Amino acid sequence: MGLASALSTALTGLNAAETTIDVTGNNVANSNTVGFKASEAIFATQFLQTQSLGSAPTTTRGGSNPRQIGLGTKVAEINPDFTQGTIEVSSNPLDLAIQGEGFFIVEGALGEQFYTRNGQFKTNSENQLTSVTGQRVLGFGVDEDFQVQATTLQPITIPLGSAAVAQATQNVFFEGTLTPTGDIGTTPSVISSVQMSDGQFEVPTDLGSGDITAVTSPDASGGSLALNGAGVLTGDYTYRITLVDTDGNETPISTDIGTITAATNQIDLTGVSGLLGATYTSYNVYRTEAGGSDFYLVGNSAAATFTDNVDDTTLITGQEPPTTIPQGNFTYYYTLFNTATNLESRPSSLIGPIGIGASGRAVRLEDLTFPSSADFDGIRIYRNLSTDDDDFRLVTELTGTGTVDYIDGATDAAIAGNQELNFEGPAIGASTLLSDVIVRDGATYENAFVDTGTLSFTGRKGGRLLDTKELEITASTTVQDLINFMEESFGIQETSSDPSFPIPVGAGGTITADGRIQLTANMGTENELDIGLSAFELTTSSGSAEAVSIPFSTTQEANGESAVTDFVVYDTLGIPLNVRLTVVLESTTSASTTYRWFADSPDNDPVSGVGISVGTGTITFDGEGNVSSVSDATVSIDRRNVASASPLEFELDFSELSGLAADSSSLSASRQDGSAAGVLTSFIITESGNIRGVFSNGVSRDLGQLRMVRFANNTGLEQKGDNMFATGVNSGLPVEGNPGEQGIGTISAGAVELSNTDIGQNLIDLILASTQYRGGTRVITAVQQLLDELLNLRR
């Protein structure tokens, strides 16, 4: 058995040497494989032939050792060497080297997890991070807000050139000097429109050119006086007459009919009565008292004769004859009015002109139409003074129904103190519909808003043109709606969010008693308001663009030391938003200076309306010119119709402002921390495995988190090829974590871990293995020679 066992024993030695050569050859072959871990073949004795177990010492013998003959060797283990490989810098930012314990996690073809030390990574067509052999690298991804989602492992994505991100502004920083020596804002800018009237009310019916005529005194030369017996008259008397129409109007008084000196009580007017007809239906008789020169009404008659039975005592208490209009050129208007409320319509069209070239005359107006609506119950007649063609004064008031005629014989002196004609008519109110708003241009009255549609408004503030704002005008839109729209378009702020620092009262829009829209700005010269002639434009429902003529003028100039600056901020989508910040000196004391700031943004998109005001507060400086306190430094911009976070809120940092004396105040926004949308241009991978993307706008965001594992027994892992390992039965479970945590090593980006193959040691191992192999063959050769000798014994 000895020679036979020697052959098999030698054979195991040959196999062992071959294994060593195989392992060493693999090590040498992978000496340039990144992340490769060299292996070592470890051997153990195989079977033993025991010839004696030996004996223990006795009193008579010293004992013997066991006698055992080994029957060869076997491979006990082939252990990978997980010692740290050399770190070599590379030019690829995706190359990662592990320093310390741990493995990258990659995904196999069937979704299983493998582990590797080879950090030579690349991206595929889907921007996913993969190993050099195509396995996807696993870690934690990010959501749409670039927040790492530490839930389940997923392929890491680095979307260079495609992912975009924006940075919403959170802070704006200012610099400049706000002098304490300027004027305190005490007087705001005030602008007012022309007078506007409410067109819902009835207007007078215009007269025709033939409805105004000159009226002369009647020709009474055909009349005579008759003595018809004794009567009440006892002196010398003179008579005159006027013609009277159906409305009770009288012509100017006639010349003398005659004078009587004896008692009589009858006047013969046979010749005069022929003047009566359709227009004048009767006459009034006037006479003097005995020996007097003043005429008084005696009575009215349409007959050919008139009997006078009025004594002097009664006579002088009667009506005096009508006055006559002075010489000159006259025009008339008439209005409708309410006797109870004094509500008065706008006037009719111009009546006349008519020239009065001689004294003793009057003017007759025909077919004046009484109101038909319940708003009015009478008419008022106005006439200019003979000395002033533009000064129209009330002549008379009439009530009734239908139509009426009127004869005007009033002197200038009689009407000069009366009320002046209001050409505008009923003033607009808050509830007046825009469709009823009337604007007068000389003698022309026009609807300011000819139709429903979209009203565009472009105003000026502080001399700067504001963005155009729009108001949808419907059949129910009122003047108050227009005022609110203009307030919002100008960014006029009436209240402060901080009740401890209220805005000075008075800012906003109102309607004056005479029908003007009046807008009062916030304090400061940089808040001055202005509305140009082309500020309004109405795009009607038919698509045509119509200019809206509502002229405004400045009625009060603003004061107050001011400064203004414009800057741009960004919302969460990277959309640039324009903001204008205006500051005005609000107050000074012996210890402090206070400026108030107002912020406007044309890009503000509130839930309702078009308001551009986005914040206000105060800045207080101490006695050394340093900012001592700021009230409410937050600006809030609504983003109603945009998908970005709403509102965009950011803080104003005034800490770098100076309150020292200067010729004038200055203010500028030095920087802000928001940015527009940018695409992913580069990235870095930190030691802790955090993948941080850098975008073209300078913003950085998390793109993912690399995860790694470590094992209790790395040598127990099962090699799967392609530089990968799998969990083995003796490796223990993987302990997952971020690089640098839980005993896991860190990552060096832009570097690789070289193979830890020791070429020198492996060459020595090759020499020893080859020597072992040759020695084994010599054993076999010797056994073969001995066997040959045994075979030769038979010969």
Coordinates of N, CA and C in Angstrom, one line a residue, residues 560-644:
G560 N -41.9 115.7 -0.1 CA -41.4 114.6 0.7 C -40.2 114.0 0.0
E561 N -39.0 114.0 0.7 CA -37.8 113.4 0.2 C -38.0 111.9 -0.1
S562 N -37.6 111.5 -1.4 CA -37.9 110.2 -1.9 C -36.8 109.6 -2.6
A563 N -36.8 108.3 -2.8 CA -35.8 107.6 -3.6 C -36.5 106.4 -4.1
V564 N -36.1 105.9 -5.3 CA -36.7 104.7 -5.9 C -35.7 103.8 -6.5
T565 N -35.9 102.5 -6.6 CA -35.1 101.6 -7.3 C -35.9 100.5 -7.8
D566 N -35.5 100.0 -9.0 CA -36.2 98.8 -9.6 C -35.3 97.6 -9.6
F567 N -35.8 96.4 -9.4 CA -35.0 95.2 -9.4 C -35.9 94.1 -9.8
V568 N -35.2 92.9 -10.1 CA -35.9 91.7 -10.5 C -35.7 90.6 -9.5
V569 N -36.8 89.9 -9.2 CA -36.7 88.7 -8.4 C -37.3 87.5 -9.2
Y570 N -37.2 86.3 -8.7 CA -37.6 85.1 -9.4 C -38.5 84.3 -8.5
D571 N -39.6 83.7 -9.2 CA -40.4 82.8 -8.5 C -39.9 81.4 -8.5
T572 N -40.6 80.4 -8.0 CA -40.1 79.0 -8.0 C -40.0 78.4 -9.4
L573 N -40.5 79.0 -10.4 CA -40.4 78.5 -11.8 C -39.2 79.2 -12.5
G574 N -38.6 80.2 -11.8 CA -37.5 81.0 -12.4 C -38.1 82.1 -13.3
I575 N -39.3 82.4 -13.2 CA -39.9 83.5 -13.9 C -39.5 84.8 -13.3
P576 N -38.9 85.7 -14.1 CA -38.5 87.0 -13.5 C -39.7 87.9 -13.2
L577 N -39.7 88.6 -12.1 CA -40.7 89.5 -11.7 C -40.1 90.8 -11.4
N578 N -40.7 91.9 -11.9 CA -40.2 93.2 -11.7 C -40.8 93.8 -10.4
V579 N -40.0 94.5 -9.7 CA -40.4 95.1 -8.4 C -39.9 96.5 -8.4
R580 N -40.7 97.4 -7.9 CA -40.2 98.8 -7.7 C -40.4 99.2 -6.3
L581 N -39.3 99.6 -5.6 CA -39.3 100.0 -4.2 C -39.1 101.5 -4.1
T582 N -40.1 102.2 -3.5 CA -40.0 103.6 -3.3 C -40.0 103.9 -1.8
V583 N -39.1 104.8 -1.4 CA -39.0 105.2 0.0 C -39.2 106.7 0.1
V584 N -39.9 107.1 1.2 CA -40.2 108.5 1.4 C -40.0 108.9 2.9
L585 N -39.5 110.0 3.1 CA -39.2 110.5 4.5 C -40.6 110.7 5.2
E586 N -40.8 110.0 6.3 CA -42.1 110.0 6.9 C -42.1 110.9 8.2
S587 N -41.0 110.8 8.9 CA -40.9 111.6 10.2 C -39.5 111.7 10.7
T588 N -39.2 112.7 11.4 CA -37.9 112.8 12.1 C -38.1 113.3 13.5
T589 N -37.3 112.8 14.4 CA -37.3 113.3 15.8 C -35.8 113.6 16.2
S590 N -35.6 114.0 17.4 CA -34.3 114.3 17.9 C -33.4 113.1 18.0
A591 N -34.0 111.9 17.9 CA -33.2 110.7 18.1 C -33.3 109.8 16.9
S592 N -34.2 110.0 16.0 CA -34.3 109.0 14.9 C -34.9 109.7 13.6
T593 N -34.7 108.9 12.5 CA -35.3 109.3 11.2 C -36.0 108.1 10.7
T594 N -37.3 108.3 10.2 CA -38.1 107.2 9.7 C -38.5 107.4 8.3
Y595 N -38.1 106.4 7.5 CA -38.6 106.4 6.1 C -39.6 105.3 5.9
R596 N -40.6 105.5 5.1 CA -41.6 104.5 4.7 C -41.3 104.0 3.3
W597 N -41.3 102.6 3.2 CA -41.1 102.0 1.9 C -42.4 101.5 1.3
F598 N -42.5 101.6 0.0 CA -43.7 101.1 -0.7 C -43.1 100.2 -1.8
A599 N -43.7 99.0 -2.0 CA -43.2 98.1 -3.0 C -44.4 97.8 -4.0
D600 N -44.1 97.9 -5.3 CA -45.1 97.7 -6.3 C -44.5 96.6 -7.3
S601 N -45.3 95.8 -7.8 CA -44.9 94.8 -8.8 C -46.0 94.7 -9.9
P602 N -45.6 95.0 -11.1 CA -46.6 94.9 -12.2 C -47.0 93.4 -12.5
D603 N -46.1 92.5 -11.9 CA -46.4 91.1 -12.2 C -47.2 90.4 -11.0
N604 N -47.6 91.3 -10.1 CA -48.5 90.7 -9.0 C -49.8 90.3 -9.7
D605 N -50.3 89.1 -9.3 CA -51.5 88.5 -9.9 C -52.4 88.0 -8.7
P606 N -53.1 89.0 -8.1 CA -53.9 88.6 -7.0 C -55.1 87.8 -7.3
V607 N -55.8 87.3 -6.3 CA -57.0 86.5 -6.5 C -58.1 87.3 -7.2
S608 N -58.2 88.6 -6.8 CA -59.2 89.4 -7.5 C -58.5 90.8 -7.7
G609 N -58.9 91.4 -8.8 CA -58.4 92.8 -9.1 C -57.1 92.7 -9.8
V610 N -56.4 93.9 -9.9 CA -55.2 94.0 -10.7 C -54.1 94.7 -9.8
G611 N -54.3 94.7 -8.5 CA -53.4 95.5 -7.6 C -51.9 95.1 -7.8
I612 N -51.1 96.2 -7.9 CA -49.7 96.0 -8.0 C -48.9 96.3 -6.7
S613 N -49.6 96.7 -5.6 CA -49.0 97.0 -4.4 C -48.7 95.6 -3.7
V614 N -47.4 95.4 -3.2 CA -47.0 94.2 -2.7 C -46.4 94.3 -1.3
G615 N -46.4 95.5 -0.7 CA -45.9 95.6 0.6 C -45.5 97.0 1.0
T616 N -45.5 97.2 2.3 CA -45.1 98.5 2.8 C -44.6 98.3 4.2
G617 N -43.8 99.2 4.7 CA -43.2 99.2 6.0 C -42.4 100.4 6.3
T618 N -41.7 100.4 7.4 CA -40.8 101.6 7.8 C -39.4 101.1 8.1
I619 N -38.5 102.1 7.8 CA -37.1 101.9 8.2 C -36.7 103.1 9.1
T620 N -36.2 102.7 10.3 CA -35.8 103.7 11.2 C -34.3 103.7 11.5
F621 N -33.7 104.9 11.4 CA -32.3 105.1 11.6 C -32.1 105.8 13.0
D622 N -31.0 105.4 13.6 CA -30.7 106.0 14.9 C -29.9 107.3 14.7
G623 N -29.4 107.9 15.8 CA -28.7 109.1 15.7 C -27.3 109.1 15.1
E624 N -26.8 107.9 14.8 CA -25.5 107.7 14.1 C -25.7 107.3 12.7
G625 N -26.9 107.2 12.2 CA -27.2 106.9 10.8 C -27.3 105.4 10.5
N626 N -27.3 104.6 11.6 CA -27.4 103.1 11.4 C -28.9 102.7 11.5
V627 N -29.2 101.7 10.8 CA -30.6 101.1 10.8 C -30.8 100.6 12.2
S628 N -31.8 101.1 12.9 CA -32.1 100.6 14.2 C -33.3 99.7 14.3
S629 N -34.2 99.8 13.4 CA -35.4 98.9 13.3 C -36.1 99.0 11.9
V630 N -36.7 97.9 11.6 CA -37.5 97.8 10.3 C -38.8 97.1 10.7
S631 N -39.9 97.7 10.2 CA -41.2 97.1 10.5 C -41.6 96.5 9.2
D632 N -42.0 95.2 9.3 CA -42.6 94.5 8.2 C -41.8 94.6 6.9
A633 N -40.7 93.8 6.9 CA -39.8 93.9 5.7 C -40.1 92.8 4.7
T634 N -41.4 92.3 4.7 CA -41.7 91.2 3.8 C -42.5 91.7 2.6
V635 N -42.1 91.3 1.4 CA -42.8 91.5 0.1 C -43.5 90.3 -0.3
S636 N -44.8 90.4 -0.7 CA -45.6 89.2 -1.0 C -46.2 89.4 -2.4
I637 N -45.8 88.6 -3.4 CA -46.3 88.7 -4.8 C -47.2 87.5 -5.1
D638 N -48.4 87.8 -5.4 CA -49.4 86.7 -5.7 C -49.1 86.2 -7.1
R639 N -49.2 84.8 -7.3 CA -49.0 84.2 -8.6 C -50.2 83.3 -9.0
R640 N -51.4 84.0 -9.0 CA -52.6 83.2 -9.2 C -52.7 82.4 -10.4
N641 N -52.3 82.9 -11.6 CA -52.5 82.2 -12.8 C -51.2 81.5 -13.3
V642 N -50.2 81.3 -12.4 CA -49.0 80.7 -12.8 C -48.8 79.5 -11.8
A643 N -48.2 78.4 -12.3 CA -48.1 77.2 -11.5 C -47.0 77.3 -10.4
S644 N -46.3 78.4 -10.3 CA -45.3 78.5 -9.2 C -46.0 78.7 -7.9

